[in-house]
């Protein structure tokens, strides 16, 4: 049957039920008002409930065990709650007709189940979880009719505790809440709890840099409100016994009952008192109590002179004491108290122990306590529970980061996490049994709405979103822009997908002018194209949303992050070009300098718009620094400098070619030949770039020298205007610049090579500009049919030619998904993630720790490639930055070349420590978003194969790079373009 | 008696005399016109001459052996020519009264003597040699009365052949003469010859890059004119037999009688014909014939596979053939033909030979031929004749450079040679017997008027100018600005002195942004002060000359070179500051960027003024490129880039101190202590520089920490304005910058050190700017009375402090002239040159090769210095860049420390090759204008001595540098300020 909601719909709850249910009913009523224009207040029924109390069109909501009213529906046989009963956080929606009245019954298995059921109504009305927190307005309607063929039964959440952590909340969240709410109090948390619940979350770590959740409500107001809402409160991993980070410093003192020293050896009694009072204060509420201890301000607990055993014993003492305190405070209820112990950074050693000392891992004192693991602060899995540990009583949790304040670099600005990476990485955790608690550091909440919502959805319905993650952008966009047409939603989704992917491969804060090569692989140019494309699409779409109800939501959720990060990327790409061209004395540098200035102004404008939008509702929220970090935090960050070149008054041209950092100005004495290698690639096309650096115009004329008639030039002559004296905003392709495309006439090249009795040949192009004369030596190959049609071909510089300083661009990149075949393993297979990570795709053993180390039991992927000549080649396996995820593994793959012997190749060694700023390897891998292992092979001319075997758990292959093992690998962020696949 | 010249004065010459004498008489008459407003044409007397022919007030000029008229004065007993007769290029001026008529007789020992005598009249009238070539106008007068107490007898010139070489004449001289004279013809050479003769020169190498002197007159017109003037023509060192560099390429060919190959083995007959025809063509004229041969375009003659002996024999064959050709062409006159053989670069090996092969040095085939030696192209002596060679029949000549086109860098713009260096270096040549021919490469003539005139004067009257060189600027200025008062002349002289000195230590072309340290020794700042001072003085003086007859002369001779080179220096100093400040994110960089732009515009303006001055007379003459050479020539030269910094929107300050490249922005996590070392120097004062990099203003407050009350700060608090968003032209000392001077209260420092029981101490200054906090650690020493009063004190960083990266500025520089005493040697002494070279002074053994290698026979100079502590110190002897001047010497001094054993310290080794671009040491030494040798010594606390002994000939000591032998020597062009003398 159908059930229709409209402005007359009234929600009825039982006065005996949890008060939070009535509160949430009020929120849903608010949603009615947004959708229908007005609404009726919820009805709070007191006393016994009977059929006579039923009103046509009303919604009856309650917890099956707490609401007499809901019990009535069961008893009366009007609804069946057996599918709900005994489950966790589950609800049913039953539309029925009784006594001639159509009603809807929301029955929750428990308080949160009921609340999720109520918010399900909002969802059905088209109200987003972000209705308040991102000004997502639902479509206005007269009524909404929901067809019920049978009762809706919700699923039990995939993960038990699901929540987020407001962290690194200064300057943005802190400034904002101080301005609008007067502090970190119950008023602001009301909105936070609502958001959490609407996203099916149930767990929260509150802000703790400068505030004490249980003191600032005022008093325990926030804690009480959380409890009313059914939000389980935690404190972060290093705040034991419901005490907040800052709290000890507020109450400590020489004369304080809590003592003055955060050290359990020296101030045992004081700390016990401190913890006991914390537990007592929060005992009335639903909490997860953190146990354990570490030093103040994220430091180590004991001094360096102490042994591992000292530390283990110290922690055992602390935890035993805390367990005792819980027993003392909670009494009989204590067996129900959830506890969490964080295995974070330095504590890891004491958890795992060493050869001589059994760690806390097997200690019964942690039985019943959730072991909270964590990523490496940059979204990559670190150690996961090995199979042998998974029966731990208490289970496992994962602390993940969408925001981080620490080394090697903080990221606290717009989203720089890519959804598929969350799915794949949190998938590894789940595959290894981590499903009791998922908490994510979400910074200031805004502007991380998008990945936060995905994280929460994944935690609530892992089965769906671990597989369907690629459809999430569209799903999310549709929810936030309910009035938009399909095409608009799809356009918004693709912007979400593209900006977040772009940001994820290099965090915006860490993009400097030198990151993307202005020389090799047209990396700068292609990134600029991407950035401009995203910015253009965002701008166009924003114009479409202007004046609609979704304008603000689009601005906050899509436009701002996409536009601002594309703008920052553009700024740095301009700076890279500016540096390169200025160093060559090219006046086109000036256009880029102006471009940098415009981007800096645009950045300020965007922040300003954000702060002014919605009548200043979000004023203060966009204060995080984000440009040019030189350190782990924003201190001493550098805005890109703008360098201007003065055009020259004498004849002067700068000639360069694709993929070669050398250039010439064609002077008589300083002239040098410039090598072009593009025609060594089948179908390759090179470019010669001429820039007139002189104020006067000049004509140019290109010629191929004798016997080089196989070289085809897109232009043979032309005029270059003089370089403008002042920067005029025109960039690279100003009229003082010309680009000549260079390609080969296949037949003439073949003839020339036949005549030369060689597969390779060189020819020379001379370009005369004014009085300058430049010579470009074009290397080419008369590719065989096999080479031309090969799936992957490795272009090679002929031995008689010298690579330019900086290295040649010649190499072949094979995408992980470009395999010929995958052979499954015994207990596992390769799972293909596409899209994924830094490049295009990834493959990894699934489940993460499936199979064993015997290669014949492992899945393998076969790749073929073609070589122009036999010799020693360098193969580099590029993998995702995560792992190792089990102790004593090294991110290894097994490799077999031309089906020869299998050998293992490791990306890390014993010294590798994920999450440790002192580990340069790790720092590098999170900055460049990959790990590499390289080895040389003896290749034969023609077809060769490489077979990659799964080996260590958790390793995701992204790319294979093959090149002649000579000279430098050119500096570039992405390396060669994939495959040169014809 | 007095003789009065006025507009009625007439010069009378004899028709039998050399025609050139009449021509020059006409030039002098032209001078009369300039001075007196009008003039009488010279009278050409024909027939016999008698008393009756005498006219009152006339001037009678002629050569004693060629003029019947002059013979008459002798015979008639009216004048006595015995003091002139038989001498070379000598004249007498005799004023006499005969028959009641006052007359003046100019009698020359020969043609040139007579001509010099005639031009002496011009000189007496106040007419400068530069009357045409630099528009130097004489003062207008009614008459000039010359008192003659007795006849004036001129001196015999010090050097036999004295002249210059118009070279590297493109783009300036070439463009100019094409524009104004239609080529390199007799019309332009007329002016050149006149200039040469007015400067007492007698010898010229004509321009040869693109012209043939003996063909372009048209025809031999130029050669004929030279001969008429008495100008001896040469061809440059590699143009044998009066043939010009370009000539062979004009006449060679497969069918040419001269053949097609510039190779005496392969084209013997053709080249003999080529040379013979050259000798024949120029035989009618007075020449010095170049003999020998080298490859085309300054290349080696024979291939690398040939031995030294092959080359020696080849050259002997060539020269013997050329000698035979001279005999054939000149016949009996051949014994009078002057010949020159150049020992230049690669020919040197064949001249000196090697262990197995006697070189051309002792070969009788070169008897009677002048051996032409040369400097290293940068004004520094290379090999000079050892005593044993000085009896060579033919004597020696020297080819010197005021202009050069070659490596390591060309200098073809304004003068960059310092007069005292010419005097000292050419003095070495003269002291070693090089006095038969001095020729100087003078580029385009303009704008090298000043050093060219000095070179010519030194060659003509070596005895005077080798001693009086310091007075030359005043002497020269007085001659060019005859109407100026003493003070104006002196001001002009000091500008000449200062700009030429500044240019000489670093050629303008080679000044880049990094040359002068923006960090150490306030080098950038003090150079900027010098540059601005010179520019200001030039500008002020120019304003005084505006509208006077000397305006153009002042512009060309003083204003332009001084102003333009000061402007270029300023531009590069701005660029250095711009780079440094931009790299630190300091918005004050922007003012410097604007400054660079202004300097670039000023450079263009000055060239434009030059070209437009005197109604375009010099249009084209100032085209030589001069900014930012990156190669030996102007190709790919780089104008300084201008880098702009965007002011920051968050609190941000940049704090740095004198003499330390480190800086801090005072952030919580990136803060570092900055070390100030200035107070380790007696009386030293340091500076803390604060720059507010933020757009908002902030206040600052400085404090000394506890126990550091001895630190005195010039300011304790203040406000910094916000950095301007746009560059506003304000430079370093904008109102967003503050400088705090740091000094020590002597008494409080003493007390603090007593309390600390140490001679050294540190104290800390904290500076708070907005939210930033910087800490400066000030190191100081409680200097003893001995240390304070020491003539030279070596400040040392206490052992407990770590020098900043880049090194500390702590060192002591002792000027060569700051000796305690000089002890003469047996046959020689130290001669002090002051001013001199890169620093202040120089001392060298005089005569250059005086004494022998036994230190006890050599002169020595004693220096004392005071050390704060015993230990190992590094002593560096800095010498002028010249030498070695004798084979198998190594620019050594003898050294004795604390009067201990004498040891030798060499500045070069066997691989050193002056003038060879492939020798990096040499290239470096001519770029930095010094050579160094360093050694360590064990110093004792308190007074120490170092005694420097003359050792190898030609070595000029300029400075002694002493520092603790630890860490880097900071990057700086000049190094520490001299002495720290109290």
CSV table of N, CA and C in Angstrom, one decimal, chain A residues 405 579 581-586 590 596-597 600 625 631-650 652 663-672 725-726, chain B residues 405 579 581-586 590 596-597 600 625 631-650 652 663-672 725-726:
chain,number,residue,atom,x,y,z
A,405,UNK,N,47.2,16.6,11.1
A,405,UNK,CA,48.0,17.7,11.5
A,405,UNK,C,49.3,17.0,12.0
A,579,UNK,N,59.1,29.5,-13.6
A,579,UNK,CA,60.5,29.2,-13.2
A,579,UNK,C,61.3,28.8,-14.4
A,581,UNK,N,60.6,29.0,-17.7
A,581,UNK,CA,60.8,29.9,-18.8
A,581,UNK,C,61.6,31.1,-18.4
A,582,UNK,N,61.5,31.5,-17.2
A,582,UNK,CA,62.3,32.7,-16.7
A,582,UNK,C,63.8,32.3,-16.7
A,583,UNK,N,64.1,31.0,-16.3
A,583,UNK,CA,65.5,30.6,-16.2
A,583,UNK,C,66.1,30.6,-17.6
A,584,UNK,N,65.2,30.5,-18.7
A,584,UNK,CA,65.7,30.5,-20.0
A,584,UNK,C,65.6,31.9,-20.7
A,585,UNK,N,65.2,32.8,-19.9
A,585,UNK,CA,65.1,34.2,-20.4
A,585,UNK,C,64.0,34.3,-21.4
A,586,UNK,N,62.9,33.5,-21.3
A,586,UNK,CA,61.8,33.6,-22.2
A,586,UNK,C,60.7,34.6,-21.6
A,590,UNK,N,56.4,35.8,-18.3
A,590,UNK,CA,55.6,36.9,-17.7
A,590,UNK,C,54.1,36.7,-17.6
A,596,UNK,N,49.9,33.6,-12.0
A,596,UNK,CA,50.1,33.2,-10.5
A,596,UNK,C,49.3,34.3,-9.7
A,597,UNK,N,49.5,35.5,-10.1
A,597,UNK,CA,48.9,36.6,-9.3
A,597,UNK,C,47.4,36.4,-9.4
A,600,UNK,N,46.3,33.7,-7.1
A,600,UNK,CA,46.4,34.1,-5.7
A,600,UNK,C,45.2,34.9,-5.3
A,625,UNK,N,45.3,27.1,6.2
A,625,UNK,CA,46.4,27.5,5.3
A,625,UNK,C,46.5,26.3,4.3
A,631,UNK,N,57.1,23.0,5.4
A,631,UNK,CA,57.3,22.1,6.6
A,631,UNK,C,56.1,21.3,6.7
A,632,UNK,N,56.1,20.5,7.8
A,632,UNK,CA,54.9,19.7,8.0
A,632,UNK,C,53.7,20.5,8.3
A,633,UNK,N,53.8,21.7,8.8
A,633,UNK,CA,52.7,22.5,9.0
A,633,UNK,C,52.8,23.8,8.2
A,634,UNK,N,51.9,24.7,8.4
A,634,UNK,CA,51.9,25.9,7.5
A,634,UNK,C,53.0,26.9,7.8
A,635,UNK,N,53.7,26.7,8.9
A,635,UNK,CA,54.8,27.7,9.2
A,635,UNK,C,55.8,27.8,8.0
A,636,UNK,N,56.1,29.1,7.7
A,636,UNK,CA,57.1,29.4,6.7
A,636,UNK,C,56.7,28.9,5.3
A,637,UNK,N,55.4,28.6,5.1
A,637,UNK,CA,54.9,28.2,3.8
A,637,UNK,C,55.2,29.3,2.8
A,638,UNK,N,55.3,29.0,1.6
A,638,UNK,CA,55.7,30.0,0.6
A,638,UNK,C,54.7,30.1,-0.5
A,639,UNK,N,54.1,31.3,-0.7
A,639,UNK,CA,53.3,31.5,-1.9
A,639,UNK,C,54.3,31.6,-3.1
A,640,UNK,N,53.8,31.1,-4.2
A,640,UNK,CA,54.7,31.1,-5.3
A,640,UNK,C,55.2,32.5,-5.7
A,641,UNK,N,56.4,32.6,-6.0
A,641,UNK,CA,57.0,33.9,-6.4
A,641,UNK,C,56.7,34.1,-7.9
A,642,UNK,N,56.7,35.3,-8.3
A,642,UNK,CA,56.4,35.7,-9.7
A,642,UNK,C,57.6,36.3,-10.3
A,643,UNK,N,58.2,35.6,-11.3
A,643,UNK,CA,59.4,36.1,-11.9
A,643,UNK,C,59.2,36.7,-13.3
A,644,UNK,N,59.6,37.9,-13.5
A,644,UNK,CA,59.4,38.5,-14.8
A,644,UNK,C,60.7,38.6,-15.5
A,645,UNK,N,60.6,38.5,-16.8
A,645,UNK,CA,61.8,38.5,-17.7
A,645,UNK,C,61.6,39.8,-18.6
A,646,UNK,N,62.7,40.4,-18.8
A,646,UNK,CA,62.7,41.6,-19.6
A,646,UNK,C,63.0,41.1,-21.1
A,647,UNK,N,62.2,41.4,-22.0
A,647,UNK,CA,62.5,41.0,-23.4
A,647,UNK,C,63.8,41.7,-23.9
A,648,UNK,N,64.5,41.0,-24.7
A,648,UNK,CA,65.8,41.4,-25.1
A,648,UNK,C,65.7,42.3,-26.4
A,649,UNK,N,66.8,43.1,-26.5
A,649,UNK,CA,66.7,44.0,-27.7
A,649,UNK,C,67.5,43.5,-28.8
A,650,UNK,N,68.3,42.4,-28.6
A,650,UNK,CA,69.0,41.8,-29.7
A,650,UNK,C,68.3,40.6,-30.2
A,652,UNK,N,67.1,37.1,-30.6
A,652,UNK,CA,67.2,36.1,-29.6
A,652,UNK,C,66.0,35.2,-29.6
A,663,UNK,N,68.0,23.3,-24.2
A,663,UNK,CA,67.5,24.3,-25.2
A,663,UNK,C,68.6,25.0,-25.8
A,664,UNK,N,68.4,25.7,-26.9
A,664,UNK,CA,69.4,26.5,-27.5
A,664,UNK,C,68.9,27.8,-28.0
A,665,UNK,N,69.7,28.8,-28.0
A,665,UNK,CA,69.3,30.1,-28.5
A,665,UNK,C,69.9,30.3,-29.9
A,666,UNK,N,70.6,29.3,-30.4
A,666,UNK,CA,71.0,29.4,-31.8
A,666,UNK,C,72.1,30.4,-32.1
A,667,UNK,N,72.9,30.7,-31.0
A,667,UNK,CA,74.0,31.6,-31.3
A,667,UNK,C,75.1,30.8,-31.9
A,668,UNK,N,76.1,31.6,-32.5
A,668,UNK,CA,77.1,31.0,-33.3
A,668,UNK,C,78.0,30.1,-32.4
A,669,UNK,N,78.3,30.6,-31.2
A,669,UNK,CA,79.3,29.9,-30.4
A,669,UNK,C,78.7,29.0,-29.3
A,670,UNK,N,77.4,29.3,-29.0
A,670,UNK,CA,76.8,28.5,-27.9
A,670,UNK,C,75.8,27.5,-28.5
A,671,UNK,N,75.7,27.5,-29.8
A,671,UNK,CA,74.7,26.6,-30.4
A,671,UNK,C,75.0,25.1,-30.0
A,672,UNK,N,74.0,24.3,-29.8
A,672,UNK,CA,74.2,22.9,-29.6
A,672,UNK,C,73.0,22.2,-30.2
A,725,UNK,N,56.8,44.1,-24.1
A,725,UNK,CA,57.7,44.7,-23.1
A,725,UNK,C,57.2,44.5,-21.7
A,726,UNK,N,55.9,44.6,-21.6
A,726,UNK,CA,55.2,44.4,-20.3
A,726,UNK,C,54.4,43.1,-20.4
B,405,UNK,N,87.9,39.9,-26.7
B,405,UNK,CA,86.7,39.1,-27.2
B,405,UNK,C,87.2,37.7,-27.1
B,579,UNK,N,66.8,38.3,-5.2
B,579,UNK,CA,66.8,36.8,-5.1
B,579,UNK,C,66.8,36.4,-3.6
B,581,UNK,N,65.8,38.0,-0.8
B,581,UNK,CA,64.6,38.4,-0.1
B,581,UNK,C,63.4,37.6,-0.6
B,582,UNK,N,63.4,37.4,-1.9
B,582,UNK,CA,62.3,36.6,-2.5
B,582,UNK,C,62.3,35.1,-2.0
B,583,UNK,N,63.6,34.6,-1.9
B,583,UNK,CA,63.7,33.2,-1.4
B,583,UNK,C,63.2,33.1,0.0
B,584,UNK,N,63.2,34.2,0.8
B,584,UNK,CA,62.7,34.2,2.1
B,584,UNK,C,61.3,34.6,2.2
B,585,UNK,N,60.7,34.9,1.1
B,585,UNK,CA,59.3,35.3,1.1
B,585,UNK,C,59.1,36.7,1.7
B,586,UNK,N,60.1,37.6,1.6
B,586,UNK,CA,60.0,38.9,2.1
B,586,UNK,C,59.5,39.9,1.0
B,590,UNK,N,60.2,43.1,-3.6
B,590,UNK,CA,59.4,43.8,-4.7
B,590,UNK,C,60.0,45.1,-5.0
B,596,UNK,N,65.3,46.9,-10.3
B,596,UNK,CA,66.0,46.2,-11.5
B,596,UNK,C,65.4,46.8,-12.8
B,597,UNK,N,64.1,46.9,-12.8
B,597,UNK,CA,63.4,47.4,-14.0
B,597,UNK,C,63.9,48.8,-14.3
B,600,UNK,N,67.3,48.7,-15.8
B,600,UNK,CA,67.3,48.3,-17.2
B,600,UNK,C,66.9,49.4,-18.1
B,625,UNK,N,77.1,44.6,-26.1
B,625,UNK,CA,76.3,44.0,-25.1
B,625,UNK,C,77.1,44.0,-23.8
B,631,UNK,N,78.2,33.3,-20.9
B,631,UNK,CA,79.3,32.6,-21.7
B,631,UNK,C,80.4,33.6,-21.9
B,632,UNK,N,81.4,33.2,-22.6
B,632,UNK,CA,82.5,34.1,-22.9
B,632,UNK,C,82.1,35.3,-23.7
B,633,UNK,N,81.1,35.1,-24.5
B,633,UNK,CA,80.6,36.2,-25.3
B,633,UNK,C,79.1,36.5,-24.9
B,634,UNK,N,78.5,37.4,-25.6
B,634,UNK,CA,77.2,37.9,-25.1
B,634,UNK,C,76.1,36.9,-25.4
B,635,UNK,N,76.3,35.8,-26.2
B,635,UNK,CA,75.3,34.9,-26.5
B,635,UNK,C,74.6,34.3,-25.2
B,636,UNK,N,73.3,34.3,-25.2
B,636,UNK,CA,72.6,33.7,-24.1
B,636,UNK,C,72.8,34.5,-22.8
B,637,UNK,N,73.2,35.7,-23.0
B,637,UNK,CA,73.4,36.6,-21.8
B,637,UNK,C,72.0,36.8,-21.1
B,638,UNK,N,72.0,37.0,-19.8
B,638,UNK,CA,70.7,37.0,-19.1
B,638,UNK,C,70.6,38.4,-18.4
B,639,UNK,N,69.5,39.1,-18.8
B,639,UNK,CA,69.1,40.3,-18.1
B,639,UNK,C,68.6,39.8,-16.7
B,640,UNK,N,68.8,40.5,-15.6
B,640,UNK,CA,68.4,40.0,-14.3
B,640,UNK,C,66.8,39.9,-14.3
B,641,UNK,N,66.4,38.8,-13.8
B,641,UNK,CA,64.9,38.6,-13.6
B,641,UNK,C,64.4,39.3,-12.4
B,642,UNK,N,63.2,39.6,-12.5
B,642,UNK,CA,62.6,40.4,-11.4
B,642,UNK,C,61.6,39.4,-10.7
B,643,UNK,N,61.8,39.1,-9.4
B,643,UNK,CA,60.9,38.2,-8.7
B,643,UNK,C,60.1,39.0,-7.7
B,644,UNK,N,58.8,38.8,-7.8
B,644,UNK,CA,57.9,39.5,-6.8
B,644,UNK,C,57.3,38.5,-5.8
B,645,UNK,N,57.2,39.0,-4.6
B,645,UNK,CA,56.6,38.2,-3.5
B,645,UNK,C,55.3,38.7,-3.2
B,646,UNK,N,54.3,37.8,-2.9
B,646,UNK,CA,53.0,38.3,-2.5
B,646,UNK,C,53.0,38.3,-1.0
B,647,UNK,N,52.7,39.5,-0.4
B,647,UNK,CA,52.6,39.6,1.0
B,647,UNK,C,51.6,38.6,1.6
B,648,UNK,N,51.9,38.1,2.8
B,648,UNK,CA,51.1,37.0,3.4
B,648,UNK,C,49.9,37.6,4.2
B,649,UNK,N,48.9,36.8,4.4
B,649,UNK,CA,47.8,37.3,5.1
B,649,UNK,C,47.8,36.9,6.5
B,650,UNK,N,48.7,35.9,6.9
B,650,UNK,CA,48.8,35.6,8.3
B,650,UNK,C,50.0,36.2,8.9
B,652,UNK,N,53.4,37.0,10.1
B,652,UNK,CA,54.6,36.5,9.5
B,652,UNK,C,55.7,37.5,9.5
B,663,UNK,N,67.9,32.4,8.9
B,663,UNK,CA,66.8,33.3,9.3
B,663,UNK,C,65.7,32.5,9.9
B,664,UNK,N,64.8,33.2,10.6
B,664,UNK,CA,63.7,32.5,11.2
B,664,UNK,C,62.5,33.3,11.1
B,665,UNK,N,61.3,32.6,11.0
B,665,UNK,CA,60.1,33.4,11.0
B,665,UNK,C,59.4,33.3,12.3
B,666,UNK,N,60.1,32.7,13.3
B,666,UNK,CA,59.6,32.7,14.7
B,666,UNK,C,58.3,31.9,14.9
B,667,UNK,N,58.1,30.9,14.0
B,667,UNK,CA,56.9,30.0,14.3
B,667,UNK,C,57.2,29.0,15.4
B,668,UNK,N,56.2,28.5,15.9
B,668,UNK,CA,56.3,27.6,17.1
B,668,UNK,C,57.2,26.4,16.8
B,669,UNK,N,57.0,25.8,15.6
B,669,UNK,CA,57.6,24.5,15.3
B,669,UNK,C,58.9,24.7,14.5
B,670,UNK,N,59.0,25.8,13.8
B,670,UNK,CA,60.1,25.9,12.9
B,670,UNK,C,61.1,26.9,13.4
B,671,UNK,N,60.8,27.4,14.6
B,671,UNK,CA,61.7,28.4,15.2
B,671,UNK,C,63.1,27.8,15.4
B,672,UNK,N,64.2,28.6,15.2
B,672,UNK,CA,65.5,28.2,15.5
B,672,UNK,C,66.3,29.4,16.0
B,725,UNK,N,50.7,45.5,-0.7
B,725,UNK,CA,50.2,44.4,-1.6
B,725,UNK,C,50.9,44.5,-3.0
B,726,UNK,N,51.1,45.7,-3.4
B,726,UNK,CA,51.8,45.9,-4.7
B,726,UNK,C,53.2,46.5,-4.5
